Structures are given as C-alpha cells and as structure tokens.
C-alpha cells in the first residue's frame, strides 16, 4: 500500500471503525459477565414438573404396587398401603438408590426396599434403615400424588438431570 493511499479520511474511518469494534467487544464481554452473574445470583429453581396420569385408584389393591416410568426416564414404585379411599393410601418412591444410583426393589416378606449394590435397605416410607444410605442419612425420593374423580395422578420431572460430561 502506498503512502498516498493513507488519506486523512481513510485514517479517520479506520480509527472510528476500530473504536466501534473495540467498544462492541467490551459490551459483549461485560454483557456475558453480567449474564453469568445474574444466573449465579438467581439460579434456576429446578426441573420442570407436571402432573401425569397414573391409574384408576381402584385398580390398585392394598399391598399392590406398580412401576411407573416418568418422561424423564426415572423409575418410580407406586404402592397402595391403605383402603380409606384417599390419596394418603398411596406412596410413590423413586426406584433409584440415593447412594450410587442402583435400582432398588421391594421385598414383600421383609416389607422393605432393598438395594443389591451395597445392601442398602429402606422402610415402606423410603427412609433408609441400613447400609450406606442409612449412614449418609439418605432416603428414596418421594413424589407427590393426587386423586381426581377416582384417577391417580403423579407429579414428576419432565426432563432428566444432566449427567457429568453431557451424556444423557
Ligand atoms: S447404590 Fe444402593 S446402597 Fe449403594
């Protein structure tokens, strides 16, 4: 490029363009920092949960249970414990052990949930009674239930929790 090409107008234009470019970069950088700060101060309140149809309440007799898989993929055991005809007759507990995530199953004779990975046990309310979950004070997650017109509904998360490394 010749010295003659460097006219005062061209220099002024380049100076303005570079100033605008740097100002835009600063605004974008501080804006991103501000957005991160706002997200830090006001974190998301949790996963989206919705009421889902489960079964006709009368279809489950006392002592029976059914397995429900939430849209998030979570496996949930729903059991009927009473026959008052109220929602308190039912309990919905996660089948995922809070210790390291193995699947628990109901042991009818012992009347408990059992986790085969490290011999964790839980009472019918989901409270840990032995094994690592008991030592850590962990319980099976419980899900809200309601009955409307004889139909049992469960409130569950619609999306799975993100896993470390981004795998789903
Ligand atoms: S994963 Fe259930 S007791 Fe360890």
Coordinates of C-alpha atoms in Angstrom, one line a residue, residues 60-147:
X60 CA -54.6 -50.9 42.8
X61 CA -55.5 -53.1 45.8
X62 CA -53.9 -52.8 49.2
X63 CA -50.4 -54.3 49.2
X64 CA -50.1 -54.0 45.4
X65 CA -47.6 -51.8 43.6
X66 CA -46.9 -50.7 40.1
X67 CA -43.8 -49.4 38.4
X68 CA -44.1 -46.1 36.6
X69 CA -41.5 -44.6 34.3
X70 CA -41.6 -40.8 34.2
X71 CA -41.0 -38.9 31.0
X72 CA -37.5 -38.1 32.4
X73 CA -36.8 -41.8 32.4
X74 CA -37.0 -42.0 36.2
X75 CA -38.4 -45.3 37.6
X76 CA -40.9 -44.9 40.4
X77 CA -42.6 -47.5 42.5
X78 CA -46.2 -46.6 43.4
X79 CA -47.8 -48.7 46.2
X80 CA -51.1 -48.8 47.9
X81 CA -50.9 -49.1 51.7
X82 CA -54.4 -48.4 52.9
X83 CA -58.1 -48.6 51.8
X84 CA -59.5 -45.3 53.1
X85 CA -60.0 -44.2 49.5
X86 CA -57.8 -41.2 50.0
X87 CA -54.5 -40.2 48.4
X88 CA -52.8 -41.0 51.7
X89 CA -53.4 -44.6 50.9
X90 CA -50.7 -44.4 48.2
X91 CA -47.0 -43.7 48.2
X92 CA -44.7 -43.0 45.2
X93 CA -41.0 -43.6 45.7
X94 CA -38.0 -43.4 43.4
X95 CA -36.6 -46.8 42.5
X96 CA -33.1 -45.2 42.3
X97 CA -30.9 -45.6 45.3
X98 CA -29.7 -42.2 46.6
X99 CA -26.3 -43.8 47.4
X100 CA -24.8 -44.5 44.0
X101 CA -27.9 -44.8 41.8
X102 CA -28.6 -48.6 41.7
X103 CA -32.2 -49.8 41.3
X104 CA -33.9 -50.8 44.5
X105 CA -36.7 -53.4 44.6
X106 CA -39.5 -54.2 47.1
X107 CA -39.0 -57.3 49.3
X108 CA -42.5 -58.4 50.1
X109 CA -41.6 -60.7 53.1
X110 CA -39.2 -58.2 54.7
X111 CA -41.6 -55.3 53.8
X112 CA -38.7 -53.1 52.7
X113 CA -36.9 -51.8 49.6
X114 CA -33.6 -53.4 49.1
X115 CA -30.6 -52.1 47.1
X116 CA -28.4 -55.0 46.0
X117 CA -25.3 -52.9 45.2
X118 CA -24.2 -52.3 48.9
X119 CA -27.1 -53.9 50.8
X120 CA -28.9 -50.6 51.5
X121 CA -32.4 -51.0 52.9
X122 CA -35.4 -48.6 53.1
X123 CA -38.6 -48.8 55.0
X124 CA -42.0 -48.6 53.2
X125 CA -41.9 -44.8 53.5
X126 CA -38.5 -44.7 51.7
X127 CA -36.4 -43.9 54.8
X128 CA -33.0 -45.6 54.9
X129 CA -32.7 -48.3 57.6
X130 CA -29.3 -49.9 56.9
X131 CA -26.3 -49.7 54.7
X132 CA -24.5 -46.7 53.2
X133 CA -27.7 -44.7 52.6
X134 CA -28.6 -45.0 56.3
X135 CA -25.1 -43.9 57.3
X136 CA -25.4 -40.9 55.0
X137 CA -29.0 -40.1 56.1
X138 CA -30.3 -40.6 52.5
X139 CA -33.9 -41.5 51.7
X140 CA -35.6 -42.6 48.5
X141 CA -37.0 -39.6 46.7
X142 CA -40.8 -39.2 47.2
X143 CA -43.2 -37.9 44.5
X144 CA -46.5 -36.1 45.1
X145 CA -49.7 -37.9 44.3
X146 CA -53.4 -36.7 43.9
X147 CA -56.7 -38.3 43.2

